[in-house]
């Protein structure tokens, strides 16, 4: 990501970064499974640092149940 950690991103921004729909972001908010967000003046915003940590937490080095080789 090319934004600073303090930057606030819109749902459109985050949906583009994560390559998901805004509806998916909304569902994740309800389920509590997506990146953390803040509500400011009625708008839902995401801190860039929080989105980056969310992406990092989803990184995997191996597919479950497969052997190398």
Short mmCIF file of C-alpha atoms in Angstrom, two decimals:
data_model
loop_
_atom_site.label_atom_id
_atom_site.label_comp_id
_atom_site.label_asym_id
_atom_site.label_seq_id
_atom_site.Cartn_x
_atom_site.Cartn_y
_atom_site.Cartn_z
CA UNK A 1 0.00 0.00 0.00
CA UNK A 2 1.25 3.47 -0.76
CA UNK A 3 -0.62 5.37 1.97
CA UNK A 4 0.60 6.36 5.41
CA UNK A 5 -0.60 4.60 8.54
CA UNK A 6 -2.55 7.65 9.72
CA UNK A 7 -4.52 8.00 6.49
CA UNK A 8 -8.24 7.34 6.64
CA UNK A 9 -9.61 5.29 3.75
CA UNK A 10 -13.16 5.05 2.47
CA UNK A 11 -15.02 1.81 1.90
CA UNK A 12 -14.38 2.25 -1.83
CA UNK A 13 -10.65 2.56 -1.16
CA UNK A 14 -10.54 -0.53 1.04
CA UNK A 15 -12.74 -2.59 -1.27
CA UNK A 16 -10.29 -1.81 -4.07
CA UNK A 17 -7.24 -2.66 -1.98
CA UNK A 18 -8.72 -5.95 -0.78
CA UNK A 19 -10.42 -6.69 -4.12
CA UNK A 20 -13.79 -7.32 -2.50
CA UNK A 21 -17.15 -5.61 -2.89
CA UNK A 22 -18.45 -2.93 -0.54
CA UNK A 23 -21.19 -5.43 0.37
CA UNK A 24 -18.51 -7.86 1.54
CA UNK A 25 -16.97 -5.13 3.71
CA UNK A 26 -20.41 -4.44 5.20
CA UNK A 27 -20.94 -8.14 5.91
CA UNK A 28 -17.51 -8.37 7.53
CA UNK A 29 -18.40 -5.39 9.78
CA UNK A 30 -21.56 -7.16 10.94
CA UNK A 31 -19.66 -10.41 11.53
CA UNK A 32 -16.66 -8.66 13.07
CA UNK A 33 -14.28 -10.47 10.72
CA UNK A 34 -12.95 -7.64 8.57
CA UNK A 35 -10.52 -4.82 9.23
CA UNK A 36 -11.33 -2.49 12.11
CA UNK A 37 -13.06 0.76 11.24
CA UNK A 38 -14.03 4.10 12.72
CA UNK A 39 -17.27 5.97 12.34
CA UNK A 40 -16.72 9.67 11.82
CA UNK A 41 -19.61 12.05 11.17
CA UNK A 42 -21.75 9.12 10.04
CA UNK A 43 -19.13 7.81 7.61
CA UNK A 44 -17.34 4.50 7.97
CA UNK A 45 -13.61 4.92 7.50
CA UNK A 46 -10.64 2.60 7.82
CA UNK A 47 -7.18 3.49 9.06
CA UNK A 48 -4.58 2.52 6.46
CA UNK A 49 -2.44 0.93 9.17
CA UNK A 50 -5.37 -1.25 10.29
CA UNK A 51 -6.06 -2.40 6.74
CA UNK A 52 -2.38 -3.22 6.24
CA UNK A 53 -2.35 -5.28 9.47
CA UNK A 54 -5.52 -7.07 8.34
CA UNK A 55 -3.87 -8.03 5.05
CA UNK A 56 -0.72 -9.18 6.83
CA UNK A 57 -2.76 -11.32 9.23
CA UNK A 58 -4.25 -13.18 6.26
CA UNK A 59 -0.90 -14.08 4.68
CA UNK A 60 -0.13 -17.77 4.47
CA UNK A 61 3.08 -19.59 3.61
CA UNK A 62 1.52 -22.97 2.90
CA UNK A 63 -1.82 -24.41 1.85
CA UNK A 64 -3.34 -26.46 4.64
CA UNK A 65 -3.29 -30.19 4.06
CA UNK A 66 -0.72 -30.28 1.27
CA UNK A 67 2.77 -31.69 1.32
CA UNK A 68 5.66 -30.01 -0.39
CA UNK A 69 7.09 -32.13 -3.17
#
